[in-house]
PDB file of C-alpha atoms in Angstrom:
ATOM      1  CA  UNK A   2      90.832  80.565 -95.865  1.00  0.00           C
ATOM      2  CA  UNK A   3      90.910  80.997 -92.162  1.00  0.00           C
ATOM      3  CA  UNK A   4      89.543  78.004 -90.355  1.00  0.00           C
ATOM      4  CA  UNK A   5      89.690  75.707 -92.576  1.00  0.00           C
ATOM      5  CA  UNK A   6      91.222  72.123 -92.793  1.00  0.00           C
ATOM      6  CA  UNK A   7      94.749  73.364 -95.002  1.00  0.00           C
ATOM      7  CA  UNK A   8      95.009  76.739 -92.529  1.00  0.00           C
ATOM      8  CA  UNK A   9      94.511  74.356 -89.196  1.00  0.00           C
ATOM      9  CA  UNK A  10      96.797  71.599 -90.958  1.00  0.00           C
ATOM     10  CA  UNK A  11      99.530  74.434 -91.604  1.00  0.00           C
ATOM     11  CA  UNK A  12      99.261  75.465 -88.402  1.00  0.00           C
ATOM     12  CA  UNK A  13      99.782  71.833 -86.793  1.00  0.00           C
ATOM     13  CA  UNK A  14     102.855  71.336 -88.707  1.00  0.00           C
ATOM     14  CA  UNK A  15     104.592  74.637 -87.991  1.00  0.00           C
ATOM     15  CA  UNK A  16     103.594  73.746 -84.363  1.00  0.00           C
ATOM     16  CA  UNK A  17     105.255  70.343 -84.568  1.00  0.00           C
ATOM     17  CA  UNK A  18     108.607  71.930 -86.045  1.00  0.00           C
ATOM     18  CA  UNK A  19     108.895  74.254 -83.502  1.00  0.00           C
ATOM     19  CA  UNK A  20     108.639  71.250 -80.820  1.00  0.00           C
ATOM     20  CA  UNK A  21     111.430  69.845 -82.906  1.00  0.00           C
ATOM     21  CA  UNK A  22     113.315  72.702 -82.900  1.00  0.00           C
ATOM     22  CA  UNK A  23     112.755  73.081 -78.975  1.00  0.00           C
ATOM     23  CA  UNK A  24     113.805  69.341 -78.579  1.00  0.00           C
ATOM     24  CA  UNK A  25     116.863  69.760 -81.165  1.00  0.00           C
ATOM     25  CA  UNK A  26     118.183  72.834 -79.195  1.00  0.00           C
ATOM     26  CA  UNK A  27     117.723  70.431 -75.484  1.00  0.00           C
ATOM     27  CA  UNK A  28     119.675  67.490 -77.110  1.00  0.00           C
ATOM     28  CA  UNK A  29     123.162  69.376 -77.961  1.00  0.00           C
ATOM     29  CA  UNK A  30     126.216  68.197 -76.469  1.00  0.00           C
ATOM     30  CA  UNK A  31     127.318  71.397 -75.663  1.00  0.00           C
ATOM     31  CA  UNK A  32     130.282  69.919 -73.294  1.00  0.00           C
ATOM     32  CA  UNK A  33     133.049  71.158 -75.356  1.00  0.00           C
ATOM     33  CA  UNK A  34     131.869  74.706 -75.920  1.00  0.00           C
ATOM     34  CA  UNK A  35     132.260  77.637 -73.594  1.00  0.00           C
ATOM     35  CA  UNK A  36     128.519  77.344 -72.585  1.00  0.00           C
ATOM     36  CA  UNK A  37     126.915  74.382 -71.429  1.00  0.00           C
ATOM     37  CA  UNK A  38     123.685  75.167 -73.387  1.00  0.00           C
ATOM     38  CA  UNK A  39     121.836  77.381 -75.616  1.00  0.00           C
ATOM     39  CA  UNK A  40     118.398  79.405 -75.263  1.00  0.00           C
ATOM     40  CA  UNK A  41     115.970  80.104 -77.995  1.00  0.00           C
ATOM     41  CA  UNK A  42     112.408  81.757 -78.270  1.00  0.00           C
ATOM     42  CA  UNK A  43     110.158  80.553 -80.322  1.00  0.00           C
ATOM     43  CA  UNK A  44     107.134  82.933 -82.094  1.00  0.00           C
ATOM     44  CA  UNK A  45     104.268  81.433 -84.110  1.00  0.00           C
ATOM     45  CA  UNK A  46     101.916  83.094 -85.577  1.00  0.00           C
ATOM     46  CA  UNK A  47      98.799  82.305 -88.440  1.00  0.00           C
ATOM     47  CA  UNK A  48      97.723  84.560 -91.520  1.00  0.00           C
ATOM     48  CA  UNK A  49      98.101  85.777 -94.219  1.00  0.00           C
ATOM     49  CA  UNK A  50     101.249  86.486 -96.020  1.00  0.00           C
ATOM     50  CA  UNK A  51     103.400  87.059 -99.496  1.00  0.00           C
ATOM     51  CA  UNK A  52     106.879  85.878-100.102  1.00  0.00           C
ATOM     52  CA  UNK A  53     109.448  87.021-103.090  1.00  0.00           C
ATOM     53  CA  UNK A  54     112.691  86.662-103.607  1.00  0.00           C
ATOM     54  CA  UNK A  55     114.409  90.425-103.432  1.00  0.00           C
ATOM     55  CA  UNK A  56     117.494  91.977-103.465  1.00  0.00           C
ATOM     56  CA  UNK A  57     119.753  92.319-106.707  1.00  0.00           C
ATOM     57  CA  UNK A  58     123.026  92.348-105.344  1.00  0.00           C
ATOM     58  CA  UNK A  59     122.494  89.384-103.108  1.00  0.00           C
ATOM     59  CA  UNK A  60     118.708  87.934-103.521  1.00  0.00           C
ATOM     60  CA  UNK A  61     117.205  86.574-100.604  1.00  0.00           C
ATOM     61  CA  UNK A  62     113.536  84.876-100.409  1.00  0.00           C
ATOM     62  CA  UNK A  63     111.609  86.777 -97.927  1.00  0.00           C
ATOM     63  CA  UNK A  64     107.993  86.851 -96.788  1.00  0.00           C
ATOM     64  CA  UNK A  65     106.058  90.431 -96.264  1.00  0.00           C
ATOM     65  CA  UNK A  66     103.222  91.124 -94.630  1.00  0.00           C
ATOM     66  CA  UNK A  67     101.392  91.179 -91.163  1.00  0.00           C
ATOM     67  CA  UNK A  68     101.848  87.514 -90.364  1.00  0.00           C
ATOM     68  CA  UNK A  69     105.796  87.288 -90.616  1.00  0.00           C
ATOM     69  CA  UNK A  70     105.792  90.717 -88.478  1.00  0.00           C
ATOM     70  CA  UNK A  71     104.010  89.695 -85.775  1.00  0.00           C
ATOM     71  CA  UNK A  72     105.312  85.935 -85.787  1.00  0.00           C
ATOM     72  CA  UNK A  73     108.190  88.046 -85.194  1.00  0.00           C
ATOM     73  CA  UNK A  74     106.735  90.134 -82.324  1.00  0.00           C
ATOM     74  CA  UNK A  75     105.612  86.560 -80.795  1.00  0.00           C
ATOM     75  CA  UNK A  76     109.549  85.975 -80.733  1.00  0.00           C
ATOM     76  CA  UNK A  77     110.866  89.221 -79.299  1.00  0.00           C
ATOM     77  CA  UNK A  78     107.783  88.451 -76.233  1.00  0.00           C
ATOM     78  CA  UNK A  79     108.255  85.247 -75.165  1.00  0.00           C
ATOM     79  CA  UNK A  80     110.544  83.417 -73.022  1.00  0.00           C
ATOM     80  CA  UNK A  81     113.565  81.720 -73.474  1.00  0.00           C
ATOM     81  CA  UNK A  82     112.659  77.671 -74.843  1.00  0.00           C
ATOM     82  CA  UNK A  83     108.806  78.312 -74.846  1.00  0.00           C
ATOM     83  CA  UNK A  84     106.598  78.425 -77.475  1.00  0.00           C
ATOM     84  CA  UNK A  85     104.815  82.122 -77.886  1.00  0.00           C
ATOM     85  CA  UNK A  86     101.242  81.286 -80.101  1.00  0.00           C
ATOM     86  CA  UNK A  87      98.962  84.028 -81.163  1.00  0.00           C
ATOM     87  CA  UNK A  88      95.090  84.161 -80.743  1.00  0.00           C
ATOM     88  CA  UNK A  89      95.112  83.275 -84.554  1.00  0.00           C
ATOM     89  CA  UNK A  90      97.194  80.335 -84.417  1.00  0.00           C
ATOM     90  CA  UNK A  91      95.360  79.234 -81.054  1.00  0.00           C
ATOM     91  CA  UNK A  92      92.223  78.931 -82.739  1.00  0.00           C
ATOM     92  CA  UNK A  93      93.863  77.193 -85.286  1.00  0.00           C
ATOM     93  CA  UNK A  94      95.475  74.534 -83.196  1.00  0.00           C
ATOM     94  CA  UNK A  95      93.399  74.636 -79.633  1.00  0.00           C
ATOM     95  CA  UNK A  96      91.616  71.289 -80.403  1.00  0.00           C
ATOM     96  CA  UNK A  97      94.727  68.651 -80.810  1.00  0.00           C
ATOM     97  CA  UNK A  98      96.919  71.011 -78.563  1.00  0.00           C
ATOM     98  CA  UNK A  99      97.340  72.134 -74.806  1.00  0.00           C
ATOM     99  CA  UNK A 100      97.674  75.788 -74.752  1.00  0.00           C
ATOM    100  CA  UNK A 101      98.202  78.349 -71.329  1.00  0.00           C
ATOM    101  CA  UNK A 102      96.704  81.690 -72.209  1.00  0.00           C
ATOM    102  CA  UNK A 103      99.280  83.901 -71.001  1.00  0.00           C
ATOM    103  CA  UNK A 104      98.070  86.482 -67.959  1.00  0.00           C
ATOM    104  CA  UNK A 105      99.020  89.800 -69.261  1.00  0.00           C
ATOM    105  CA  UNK A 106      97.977  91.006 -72.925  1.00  0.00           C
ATOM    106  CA  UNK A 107     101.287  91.363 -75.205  1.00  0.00           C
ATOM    107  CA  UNK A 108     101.450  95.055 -76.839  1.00  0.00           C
ATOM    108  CA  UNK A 109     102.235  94.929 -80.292  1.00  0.00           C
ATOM    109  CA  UNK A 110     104.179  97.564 -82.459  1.00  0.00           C
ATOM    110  CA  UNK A 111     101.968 100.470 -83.166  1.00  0.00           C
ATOM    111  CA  UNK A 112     100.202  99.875 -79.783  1.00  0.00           C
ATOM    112  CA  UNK A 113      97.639  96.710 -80.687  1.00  0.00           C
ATOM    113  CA  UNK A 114      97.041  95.025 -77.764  1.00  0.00           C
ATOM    114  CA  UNK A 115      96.706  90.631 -77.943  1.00  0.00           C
ATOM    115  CA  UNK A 116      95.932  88.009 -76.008  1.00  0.00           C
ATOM    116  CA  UNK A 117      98.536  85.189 -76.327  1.00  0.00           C
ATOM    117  CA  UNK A 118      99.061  81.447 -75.079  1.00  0.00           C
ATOM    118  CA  UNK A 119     102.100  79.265 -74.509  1.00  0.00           C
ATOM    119  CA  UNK A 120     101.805  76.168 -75.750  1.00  0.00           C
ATOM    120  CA  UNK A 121     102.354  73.438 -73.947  1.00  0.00           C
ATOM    121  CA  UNK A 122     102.249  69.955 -75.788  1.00  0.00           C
ATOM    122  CA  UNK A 123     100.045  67.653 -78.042  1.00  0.00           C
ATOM    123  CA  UNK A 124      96.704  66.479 -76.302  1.00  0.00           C
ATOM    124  CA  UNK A 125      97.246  62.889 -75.213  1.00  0.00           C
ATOM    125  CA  UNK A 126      94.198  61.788 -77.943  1.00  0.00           C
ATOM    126  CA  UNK A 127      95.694  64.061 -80.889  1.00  0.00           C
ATOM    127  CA  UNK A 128      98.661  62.523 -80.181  1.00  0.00           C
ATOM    128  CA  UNK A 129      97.701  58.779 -80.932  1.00  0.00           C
ATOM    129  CA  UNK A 130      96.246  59.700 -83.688  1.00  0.00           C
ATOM    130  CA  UNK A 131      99.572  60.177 -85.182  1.00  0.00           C
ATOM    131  CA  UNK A 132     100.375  62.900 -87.936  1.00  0.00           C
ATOM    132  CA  UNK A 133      99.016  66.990 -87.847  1.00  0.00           C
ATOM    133  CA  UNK A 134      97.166  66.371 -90.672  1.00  0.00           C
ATOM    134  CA  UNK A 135      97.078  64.621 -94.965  1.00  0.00           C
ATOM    135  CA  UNK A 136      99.495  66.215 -97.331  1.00  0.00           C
ATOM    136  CA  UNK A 137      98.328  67.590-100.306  1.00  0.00           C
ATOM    137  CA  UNK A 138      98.058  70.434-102.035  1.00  0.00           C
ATOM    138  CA  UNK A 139      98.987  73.978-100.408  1.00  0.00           C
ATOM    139  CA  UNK A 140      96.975  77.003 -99.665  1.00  0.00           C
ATOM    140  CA  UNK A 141      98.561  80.280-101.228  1.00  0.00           C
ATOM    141  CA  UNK A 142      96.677  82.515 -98.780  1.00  0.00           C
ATOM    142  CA  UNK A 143      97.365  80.927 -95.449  1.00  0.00           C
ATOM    143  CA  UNK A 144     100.725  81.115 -94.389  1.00  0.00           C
ATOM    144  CA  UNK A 145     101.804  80.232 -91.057  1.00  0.00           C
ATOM    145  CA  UNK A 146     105.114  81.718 -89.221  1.00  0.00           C
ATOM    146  CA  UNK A 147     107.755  80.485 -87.471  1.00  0.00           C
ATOM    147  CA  UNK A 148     110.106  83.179 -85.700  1.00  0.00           C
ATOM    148  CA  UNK A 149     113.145  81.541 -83.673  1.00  0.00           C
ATOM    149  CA  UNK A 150     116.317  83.309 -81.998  1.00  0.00           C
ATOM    150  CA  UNK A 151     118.861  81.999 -79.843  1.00  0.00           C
ATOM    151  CA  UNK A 152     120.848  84.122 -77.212  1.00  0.00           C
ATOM    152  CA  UNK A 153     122.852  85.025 -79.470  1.00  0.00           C
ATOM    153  CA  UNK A 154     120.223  86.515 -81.684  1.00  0.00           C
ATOM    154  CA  UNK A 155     121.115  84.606 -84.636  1.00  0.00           C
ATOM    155  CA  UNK A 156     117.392  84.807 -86.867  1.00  0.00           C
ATOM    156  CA  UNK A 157     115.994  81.579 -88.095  1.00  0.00           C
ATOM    157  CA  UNK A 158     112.867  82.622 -90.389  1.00  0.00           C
ATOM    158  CA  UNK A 159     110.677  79.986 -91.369  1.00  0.00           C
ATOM    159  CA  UNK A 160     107.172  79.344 -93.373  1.00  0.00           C
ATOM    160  CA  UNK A 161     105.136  77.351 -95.549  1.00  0.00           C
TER     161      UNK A 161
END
C-alpha cells in the first residue's frame, strides 16, 4: 500500500541506484573515446504497476501501467545528470532525503499538471544510519520506477 514501510523502502532503494547510476556514469574514463563524457537523465517515479513478459517473436519483460509512464515522463523533463522525483516518490522518500521542489509545475501527457523535486542527496542522519531499509519480502502492488537515458537516448528501464 501507499505509505507504508515496503512502498517507502522500495522507494529508498530505487533512489540509491539511481545515485549509483549517476556516480557510475561520473567515474568513466572516457579519454579514449570521441567524447570526454556522457550525460544521462534520470526519472523516478512511485505506484502502482504490472509487469509481463510479451512479445512472441522476441519476448521481452515489460511493466504497464501509470507508474512506468510517468517514471518515463520524469526522464524526458529533467536535466541532464539530475535526479527528476515525483510528488509520489517525494512523499515516499522526503524524510531520509534532501529534495528541491522544482519552480515550475511539469505538464504531463494528456495535460496533468505536477509538482516535482530534484533530489539532491541522503540527509546527513539517514545516512549514518546505513542501509534504505530490511530486506524481506516484496510488495506486488507497489512498484517503483526507474527511467534513465543517456545523450544518446539509449533506454535503460528499471523496477522492482
Amino acid at each position: 500500500p501507499p505509505g507504508s514501510a515496503t512502498a517507502r523502502t522500495h522507494a529508498a532503494e530505487i533512489t540509491e541506484c539511481a545515485f549509483r547510476f549517476l556516480k557510475a556514469v561520473e567515474d568513466l574514463d572516457m579519454s579514449d573515446q570521441v567524447q570526454d563524457s556522457i550525460q544521462i537523465r534520470v526519472g523516478v517515479h512511485s505506484g502502482a504497476a504490472i509487469g509481463g513478459v510479451a512479445g512472441i517473436v522476441m519476448p521481452r519483460f515489460a511493466l504497464f501501467g501509470d507508474t512506468p509512464n510517468i517514471a518515463g515522463q520524469m526522464e524526458q523533463k529533467s536535466t541532464p545528470n539530475r535526479i527528476h522525483v515525483s510528488a509520489a516518490t517525494h512523499a515516499l522518500i522526503a524524510r531520509e532525503y534532501d529534495l528541491e521542489a522544482r519552480p515550475e509545475s511539469v505538464v504531463l501527457e494528456g495535460g496533468t499538471e505536477m509538482s516535482t523535486y530534484w533530489l539532491k542527496g541522503k540527509r546527513a542522519a539517514a545516512a549514518a544510519a546505513g542501509s534504505p531499509g530490511k530486506k524481506g519480502r516484496r510488495s506486488k502492488t507497489s512498484t517503483n520506477a526507474l527511467v534513465v537515458s543517456s545523450a544518446q537516448r539509449k533506454n535503460v528501464r528499471m523496477a522492482e
